[in-house]
Structure formats: structure tokens, C-alpha cells
């Protein structure tokens, strides 16, 4: 009876993962990682062992092509793996800067990144440029805004307010 219950729970978990993936809410597996985010990562010195453990990557919400998502997962995972484990301290600014630089250089300017264990946000993003995910217990919001070129002050179609901004 117990085996039937466990088998039913596993099947329900697989179905839930498929539904989440279809809705764009599930994790995108990288390589041979499981659909619920198993991404291999070497354990650090302060993790209590030298064995390889899996970093759990979960997508909360996304409007981004899968290739870009995988790049964000890889960059976040690599940066987190490079952080010191002995005092077990997260450096959110370092992680946010690494992701922003990676995406700015690869896909153009105007990428923004927010990293933390607890934060709220309400942002407007460019189409195809939004990813909210977690790696273990660290949540990452990566998004791109539209960049509009500055108007030229000599332009005759500018309003008087825009012209005063050019003068100042």
C-alpha cells in the first residue's frame, strides 16, 4: 500500500512538472538535470562534505527564450559557487552585478538585476526580457527595459519642455 502511495505521488509530481512547464512556470532543465531544477554543483568546504550536490533552480515567472534562461542559470550558479562558503554569506550585489554585466555585454544594454532572499518588485520590461527564478533559496529577478535614444536639441519637433532639458 505504501509503495502505491509513493508511486502515485511521484506520478503526480511528474504531471505537475509537465503542467508547470507548459504554463511557463516550471524549471527548464539544463543538460541531464531534472525538471524541478536539479543542477549539479560541487559542494564547498563549509557544506559538510566533498560530494557533489544539486542546486535547485526553479523558474517563478518568465518571458524569455529558453537559451537566455539557461545562460542566466549558468551565470548565477557559477557566481554562487565562487562565493565563500565558510561564513555562509550571500553577496547579492556581486551576483546582481555579474548577471547584469553578462547580459549587457551579450544582449545589449538596459538589463537590470535584483537578488535577495526576500524582496518585492513591480517592473515594466521589454518583451522577451524577463526572468524571475531561484537558485536554492536565493531569488533573482532579471529584466530588460527598452532604451530610447536621447532627442537631439536641434530637432524642430521637440516640445519647449524637452528643449529646456537639452539646455540644462
mmCIF file of N, CA, C and O in Angstrom, residues 13-85:
data_model
loop_
_atom_site.group_PDB
_atom_site.id
_atom_site.type_symbol
_atom_site.label_atom_id
_atom_site.label_comp_id
_atom_site.label_asym_id
_atom_site.label_seq_id
_atom_site.Cartn_x
_atom_site.Cartn_y
_atom_site.Cartn_z
ATOM 1 N N UNK A 13 3.740 14.354 -9.207
ATOM 2 C CA UNK A 13 4.811 15.337 -9.313
ATOM 3 C C UNK A 13 5.262 15.523 -10.744
ATOM 4 O O UNK A 13 5.505 16.630 -11.195
ATOM 5 N N UNK A 14 5.346 14.400 -11.484
ATOM 6 C CA UNK A 14 5.718 14.495 -12.903
ATOM 7 C C UNK A 14 4.655 15.246 -13.686
ATOM 8 O O UNK A 14 4.962 16.098 -14.508
ATOM 9 N N UNK A 15 3.391 14.929 -13.431
ATOM 10 C CA UNK A 15 2.307 15.626 -14.132
ATOM 11 C C UNK A 15 2.325 17.105 -13.793
ATOM 12 O O UNK A 15 2.158 17.942 -14.657
ATOM 13 N N UNK A 16 2.538 17.427 -12.521
ATOM 14 C CA UNK A 16 2.606 18.831 -12.112
ATOM 15 C C UNK A 16 3.753 19.552 -12.789
ATOM 16 O O UNK A 16 3.633 20.695 -13.196
ATOM 17 N N UNK A 17 4.892 18.869 -12.931
ATOM 18 C CA UNK A 17 6.036 19.460 -13.600
ATOM 19 C C UNK A 17 5.750 19.733 -15.067
ATOM 20 O O UNK A 17 6.140 20.756 -15.617
ATOM 21 N N UNK A 18 5.035 18.804 -15.705
ATOM 22 C CA UNK A 18 4.677 18.987 -17.109
ATOM 23 C C UNK A 18 3.728 20.166 -17.256
ATOM 24 O O UNK A 18 3.887 21.008 -18.135
ATOM 25 N N UNK A 19 2.751 20.252 -16.363
ATOM 26 C CA UNK A 19 1.796 21.358 -16.415
ATOM 27 C C UNK A 19 2.516 22.682 -16.186
ATOM 28 O O UNK A 19 2.306 23.659 -16.912
ATOM 29 N N UNK A 20 3.407 22.733 -15.188
ATOM 30 C CA UNK A 20 4.153 23.960 -14.924
ATOM 31 C C UNK A 20 5.022 24.336 -16.119
ATOM 32 O O UNK A 20 5.140 25.502 -16.470
ATOM 33 N N UNK A 21 5.636 23.337 -16.763
ATOM 34 C CA UNK A 21 6.471 23.619 -17.926
ATOM 35 C C UNK A 21 5.635 24.167 -19.077
ATOM 36 O O UNK A 21 6.041 25.095 -19.768
ATOM 37 N N UNK A 22 4.441 23.605 -19.282
ATOM 38 C CA UNK A 22 3.571 24.089 -20.349
ATOM 39 C C UNK A 22 3.087 25.506 -20.088
ATOM 40 O O UNK A 22 2.923 26.296 -21.004
ATOM 41 N N UNK A 23 2.867 25.835 -18.823
ATOM 42 C CA UNK A 23 2.410 27.169 -18.470
ATOM 43 C C UNK A 23 3.557 28.162 -18.376
ATOM 44 O O UNK A 23 3.331 29.347 -18.191
ATOM 45 N N UNK A 24 4.778 27.664 -18.480
ATOM 46 C CA UNK A 24 5.926 28.555 -18.388
ATOM 47 C C UNK A 24 6.324 28.835 -16.954
ATOM 48 O O UNK A 24 7.055 29.757 -16.679
ATOM 49 N N UNK A 25 5.819 28.015 -16.020
ATOM 50 C CA UNK A 25 6.126 28.246 -14.611
ATOM 51 C C UNK A 25 7.146 27.267 -14.073
ATOM 52 O O UNK A 25 7.724 27.505 -13.031
ATOM 53 N N UNK A 26 7.377 26.165 -14.764
ATOM 54 C CA UNK A 26 8.295 25.153 -14.273
ATOM 55 C C UNK A 26 9.726 25.502 -14.598
ATOM 56 O O UNK A 26 10.015 26.411 -15.364
ATOM 57 N N UNK A 27 10.635 24.758 -14.017
ATOM 58 C CA UNK A 27 12.054 24.988 -14.273
ATOM 59 C C UNK A 27 12.423 24.410 -15.621
ATOM 60 O O UNK A 27 11.867 23.426 -16.063
ATOM 61 N N UNK A 28 13.359 25.014 -16.278
ATOM 62 C CA UNK A 28 13.886 24.492 -17.535
ATOM 63 C C UNK A 28 15.130 23.719 -17.175
ATOM 64 O O UNK A 28 16.075 24.267 -16.615
ATOM 65 N N UNK A 29 15.109 22.437 -17.498
ATOM 66 C CA UNK A 29 16.235 21.593 -17.139
ATOM 67 C C UNK A 29 17.418 21.887 -18.050
ATOM 68 O O UNK A 29 17.255 22.104 -19.234
ATOM 69 N N UNK A 30 18.603 21.875 -17.474
ATOM 70 C CA UNK A 30 19.818 22.123 -18.243
ATOM 71 C C UNK A 30 20.599 20.820 -18.277
ATOM 72 O O UNK A 30 20.932 20.256 -17.250
ATOM 73 N N UNK A 31 20.863 20.349 -19.466
ATOM 74 C CA UNK A 31 21.587 19.091 -19.610
ATOM 75 C C UNK A 31 20.738 17.941 -19.123
ATOM 76 O O UNK A 31 19.595 17.788 -19.520
ATOM 77 N N UNK A 32 21.298 17.114 -18.234
ATOM 78 C CA UNK A 32 20.583 15.961 -17.724
ATOM 79 C C UNK A 32 19.885 16.262 -16.412
ATOM 80 O O UNK A 32 19.469 15.360 -15.706
ATOM 81 N N UNK A 33 19.747 17.521 -16.057
ATOM 82 C CA UNK A 33 19.128 17.900 -14.790
ATOM 83 C C UNK A 33 17.643 17.603 -14.830
ATOM 84 O O UNK A 33 17.018 17.644 -15.871
ATOM 85 N N UNK A 34 17.069 17.357 -13.685
ATOM 86 C CA UNK A 34 15.647 17.043 -13.589
ATOM 87 C C UNK A 34 14.807 18.281 -13.826
ATOM 88 O O UNK A 34 15.276 19.396 -13.688
ATOM 89 N N UNK A 35 13.534 18.076 -14.154
ATOM 90 C CA UNK A 35 12.655 19.200 -14.491
ATOM 91 C C UNK A 35 12.433 20.128 -13.308
ATOM 92 O O UNK A 35 12.168 21.296 -13.486
ATOM 93 N N UNK A 36 12.536 19.663 -12.109
ATOM 94 C CA UNK A 36 12.356 20.547 -10.959
ATOM 95 C C UNK A 36 13.678 21.118 -10.497
ATOM 96 O O UNK A 36 13.882 21.383 -9.325
ATOM 97 N N UNK A 37 14.599 21.272 -11.412
ATOM 98 C CA UNK A 37 15.744 22.116 -11.150
ATOM 99 C C UNK A 37 16.995 21.469 -10.633
ATOM 100 O O UNK A 37 17.856 22.166 -10.125
ATOM 101 N N UNK A 38 17.171 20.182 -10.719
ATOM 102 C CA UNK A 38 18.410 19.607 -10.249
ATOM 103 C C UNK A 38 19.554 20.021 -11.150
ATOM 104 O O UNK A 38 19.626 19.601 -12.285
ATOM 105 N N UNK A 39 20.430 20.869 -10.663
ATOM 106 C CA UNK A 39 21.591 21.314 -11.417
ATOM 107 C C UNK A 39 22.808 20.974 -10.585
ATOM 108 O O UNK A 39 22.946 21.476 -9.474
ATOM 109 N N UNK A 40 23.687 20.092 -11.076
ATOM 110 C CA UNK A 40 24.827 19.682 -10.259
ATOM 111 C C UNK A 40 25.716 20.860 -9.895
ATOM 112 O O UNK A 40 25.951 21.735 -10.698
ATOM 113 N N UNK A 41 26.171 20.846 -8.647
ATOM 114 C CA UNK A 41 27.116 21.855 -8.181
ATOM 115 C C UNK A 41 27.994 21.202 -7.138
ATOM 116 O O UNK A 41 27.510 20.472 -6.280
ATOM 117 N N UNK A 42 29.280 21.475 -7.214
ATOM 118 C CA UNK A 42 30.202 20.908 -6.242
ATOM 119 C C UNK A 42 29.968 21.544 -4.885
ATOM 120 O O UNK A 42 29.764 22.730 -4.775
ATOM 121 N N UNK A 43 30.008 20.723 -3.860
ATOM 122 C CA UNK A 43 29.840 21.227 -2.514
ATOM 123 C C UNK A 43 31.103 21.936 -2.078
ATOM 124 O O UNK A 43 32.208 21.504 -2.394
ATOM 125 N N UNK A 44 30.946 23.022 -1.356
ATOM 126 C CA UNK A 44 32.098 23.786 -0.876
ATOM 127 C C UNK A 44 32.648 23.206 0.401
ATOM 128 O O UNK A 44 32.131 22.250 0.974
ATOM 129 N N UNK A 45 33.714 23.818 0.893
ATOM 130 C CA UNK A 45 34.379 23.325 2.103
ATOM 131 C C UNK A 45 33.472 23.417 3.310
ATOM 132 O O UNK A 45 33.519 22.582 4.195
ATOM 133 N N UNK A 46 32.605 24.409 3.374
ATOM 134 C CA UNK A 46 31.745 24.592 4.530
ATOM 135 C C UNK A 46 30.427 23.865 4.419
ATOM 136 O O UNK A 46 29.558 24.013 5.260
ATOM 137 N N UNK A 47 30.223 23.052 3.379
ATOM 138 C CA UNK A 47 28.955 22.365 3.197
ATOM 139 C C UNK A 47 28.889 21.051 3.950
ATOM 140 O O UNK A 47 27.863 20.395 3.949
ATOM 141 N N UNK A 48 29.989 20.640 4.566
ATOM 142 C CA UNK A 48 29.950 19.427 5.356
ATOM 143 C C UNK A 48 30.258 18.178 4.552
ATOM 144 O O UNK A 48 29.913 17.092 4.964
ATOM 145 N N UNK A 49 30.859 18.303 3.408
ATOM 146 C CA UNK A 49 31.213 17.118 2.639
ATOM 147 C C UNK A 49 31.773 17.497 1.298
ATOM 148 O O UNK A 49 31.534 18.581 0.805
ATOM 149 N N UNK A 50 32.487 16.581 0.690
ATOM 150 C CA UNK A 50 33.088 16.842 -0.594
ATOM 151 C C UNK A 50 32.256 16.313 -1.750
ATOM 152 O O UNK A 50 32.669 16.369 -2.875
ATOM 153 N N UNK A 51 31.078 15.718 -1.441
ATOM 154 C CA UNK A 51 30.273 15.155 -2.510
ATOM 155 C C UNK A 51 29.598 16.258 -3.320
ATOM 156 O O UNK A 51 29.457 17.381 -2.867
ATOM 157 N N UNK A 52 29.194 15.894 -4.512
ATOM 158 C CA UNK A 52 28.521 16.836 -5.392
ATOM 159 C C UNK A 52 27.046 16.886 -5.011
ATOM 160 O O UNK A 52 26.407 15.864 -4.846
ATOM 161 N N UNK A 53 26.511 18.085 -4.837
ATOM 162 C CA UNK A 53 25.097 18.213 -4.526
ATOM 163 C C UNK A 53 24.433 19.015 -5.627
ATOM 164 O O UNK A 53 25.099 19.639 -6.425
ATOM 165 N N UNK A 54 23.122 18.986 -5.660
ATOM 166 C CA UNK A 54 22.404 19.661 -6.731
ATOM 167 C C UNK A 54 21.841 20.982 -6.254
ATOM 168 O O UNK A 54 21.219 21.051 -5.212
ATOM 169 N N UNK A 55 22.090 22.028 -7.026
ATOM 170 C CA UNK A 55 21.481 23.327 -6.765
ATOM 171 C C UNK A 55 20.099 23.288 -7.396
ATOM 172 O O UNK A 55 19.947 22.922 -8.558
ATOM 173 N N UNK A 56 19.095 23.647 -6.643
ATOM 174 C CA UNK A 56 17.725 23.604 -7.140
ATOM 175 C C UNK A 56 17.406 24.927 -7.829
ATOM 176 O O UNK A 56 17.420 25.982 -7.207
ATOM 177 N N UNK A 57 17.140 24.861 -9.118
ATOM 178 C CA UNK A 57 16.790 26.033 -9.908
ATOM 179 C C UNK A 57 15.314 25.938 -10.245
ATOM 180 O O UNK A 57 14.863 24.937 -10.811
ATOM 181 N N UNK A 58 14.562 26.966 -9.874
ATOM 182 C CA UNK A 58 13.123 26.999 -10.168
ATOM 183 C C UNK A 58 12.774 28.313 -10.828
ATOM 184 O O UNK A 58 13.162 29.374 -10.366
ATOM 185 N N UNK A 59 12.007 28.225 -11.888
ATOM 186 C CA UNK A 59 11.511 29.426 -12.563
ATOM 187 C C UNK A 59 10.179 29.798 -11.937
ATOM 188 O O UNK A 59 9.263 28.980 -11.879
ATOM 189 N N UNK A 60 10.077 31.029 -11.451
ATOM 190 C CA UNK A 60 8.827 31.525 -10.874
ATOM 191 C C UNK A 60 7.966 32.126 -11.978
ATOM 192 O O UNK A 60 6.783 31.839 -12.077
ATOM 193 N N UNK A 61 8.563 32.953 -12.823
ATOM 194 C CA UNK A 61 7.859 33.563 -13.951
ATOM 195 C C UNK A 61 8.879 33.900 -15.025
ATOM 196 O O UNK A 61 10.013 34.262 -14.713
ATOM 197 N N UNK A 62 8.467 33.785 -16.288
ATOM 198 C CA UNK A 62 9.425 34.048 -17.365
ATOM 199 C C UNK A 62 8.731 34.552 -18.617
ATOM 200 O O UNK A 62 7.645 34.114 -18.956
ATOM 201 N N UNK A 63 9.387 35.498 -19.250
ATOM 202 C CA UNK A 63 9.072 35.945 -20.598
ATOM 203 C C UNK A 63 10.431 36.116 -21.265
ATOM 204 O O UNK A 63 10.899 37.228 -21.467
ATOM 205 N N UNK A 64 11.071 34.985 -21.521
ATOM 206 C CA UNK A 64 12.438 34.993 -22.040
ATOM 207 C C UNK A 64 12.673 33.679 -22.778
ATOM 208 O O UNK A 64 12.210 32.629 -22.318
ATOM 209 N N UNK A 65 13.395 33.712 -23.903
ATOM 210 C CA UNK A 65 13.702 32.473 -24.623
ATOM 211 C C UNK A 65 14.504 31.502 -23.748
ATOM 212 O O UNK A 65 15.311 31.928 -22.922
ATOM 213 N N UNK A 66 14.287 30.202 -23.933
ATOM 214 C CA UNK A 66 14.988 29.205 -23.113
ATOM 215 C C UNK A 66 16.510 29.314 -23.143
ATOM 216 O O UNK A 66 17.155 29.088 -22.127
ATOM 217 N N UNK A 67 17.090 29.682 -24.275
ATOM 218 C CA UNK A 67 18.553 29.797 -24.341
ATOM 219 C C UNK A 67 19.064 30.884 -23.397
ATOM 220 O O UNK A 67 20.077 30.705 -22.716
ATOM 221 N N UNK A 68 18.359 32.015 -23.337
ATOM 222 C CA UNK A 68 18.748 33.087 -22.428
ATOM 223 C C UNK A 68 18.538 32.659 -20.978
ATOM 224 O O UNK A 68 19.334 32.995 -20.095
ATOM 225 N N UNK A 69 17.473 31.917 -20.723
ATOM 226 C CA UNK A 69 17.232 31.424 -19.368
ATOM 227 C C UNK A 69 18.370 30.525 -18.916
ATOM 228 O O UNK A 69 18.877 30.665 -17.798
ATOM 229 N N UNK A 70 18.778 29.609 -19.789
ATOM 230 C CA UNK A 70 19.879 28.704 -19.425
ATOM 231 C C UNK A 70 21.160 29.484 -19.150
ATOM 232 O O UNK A 70 21.911 29.160 -18.235
ATOM 233 N N UNK A 71 21.402 30.532 -19.928
ATOM 234 C CA UNK A 71 22.593 31.357 -19.698
ATOM 235 C C UNK A 71 22.517 32.040 -18.332
ATOM 236 O O UNK A 71 23.504 32.129 -17.603
ATOM 237 N N UNK A 72 21.338 32.527 -17.968
ATOM 238 C CA UNK A 72 21.159 33.155 -16.651
ATOM 239 C C UNK A 72 21.368 32.140 -15.532
ATOM 240 O O UNK A 72 22.030 32.437 -14.530
ATOM 241 N N UNK A 73 20.824 30.933 -15.693
ATOM 242 C CA UNK A 73 21.007 29.883 -14.681
ATOM 243 C C UNK A 73 22.487 29.571 -14.509
ATOM 244 O O UNK A 73 22.988 29.482 -13.394
ATOM 245 N N UNK A 74 23.177 29.402 -15.634
ATOM 246 C CA UNK A 74 24.596 29.047 -15.596
ATOM 247 C C UNK A 74 25.419 30.140 -14.927
ATOM 248 O O UNK A 74 26.257 29.873 -14.069
ATOM 249 N N UNK A 75 25.151 31.394 -15.297
ATOM 250 C CA UNK A 75 25.907 32.513 -14.728
ATOM 251 C C UNK A 75 25.652 32.613 -13.220
ATOM 252 O O UNK A 75 26.582 32.778 -12.436
ATOM 253 N N UNK A 76 24.391 32.501 -12.813
ATOM 254 C CA UNK A 76 24.050 32.580 -11.386
ATOM 255 C C UNK A 76 24.685 31.434 -10.610
ATOM 256 O O UNK A 76 25.261 31.636 -9.532
ATOM 257 N N UNK A 77 24.593 30.234 -11.152
ATOM 258 C CA UNK A 77 25.154 29.073 -10.475
ATOM 259 C C UNK A 77 26.661 29.201 -10.334
ATOM 260 O O UNK A 77 27.224 28.951 -9.265
ATOM 261 N N UNK A 78 27.346 29.633 -11.401
ATOM 262 C CA UNK A 78 28.803 29.781 -11.344
ATOM 263 C C UNK A 78 29.218 30.845 -10.339
ATOM 264 O O UNK A 78 30.173 30.677 -9.594
ATOM 265 N N UNK A 79 28.492 31.941 -10.320
ATOM 266 C CA UNK A 79 28.815 33.029 -9.387
ATOM 267 C C UNK A 79 28.567 32.598 -7.939
ATOM 268 O O UNK A 79 29.365 32.888 -7.050
ATOM 269 N N UNK A 80 27.468 31.893 -7.698
ATOM 270 C CA UNK A 80 27.178 31.403 -6.343
ATOM 271 C C UNK A 80 28.227 30.381 -5.902
ATOM 272 O O UNK A 80 28.617 30.350 -4.738
ATOM 273 N N UNK A 81 28.681 29.547 -6.824
ATOM 274 C CA UNK A 81 29.696 28.546 -6.488
ATOM 275 C C UNK A 81 31.020 29.208 -6.123
ATOM 276 O O UNK A 81 31.788 28.668 -5.328
ATOM 277 N N UNK A 82 31.284 30.389 -6.678
ATOM 278 C CA UNK A 82 32.536 31.097 -6.385
ATOM 279 C C UNK A 82 32.515 31.890 -5.096
ATOM 280 O O UNK A 82 33.544 32.392 -4.663
ATOM 281 N N UNK A 83 31.355 32.017 -4.482
ATOM 282 C CA UNK A 83 31.266 32.777 -3.222
ATOM 283 C C UNK A 83 31.762 31.932 -2.067
ATOM 284 O O UNK A 83 31.613 30.713 -2.072
ATOM 285 N N UNK A 84 32.364 32.571 -1.054
ATOM 286 C CA UNK A 84 32.900 31.817 0.095
ATOM 287 C C UNK A 84 31.786 31.090 0.847
ATOM 288 O O UNK A 84 30.700 31.619 1.034
ATOM 289 N N UNK A 85 32.073 29.856 1.218
ATOM 290 C CA UNK A 85 31.085 29.030 1.910
ATOM 291 C C UNK A 85 31.308 28.991 3.425
ATOM 292 O O UNK A 85 30.400 28.679 4.157
#
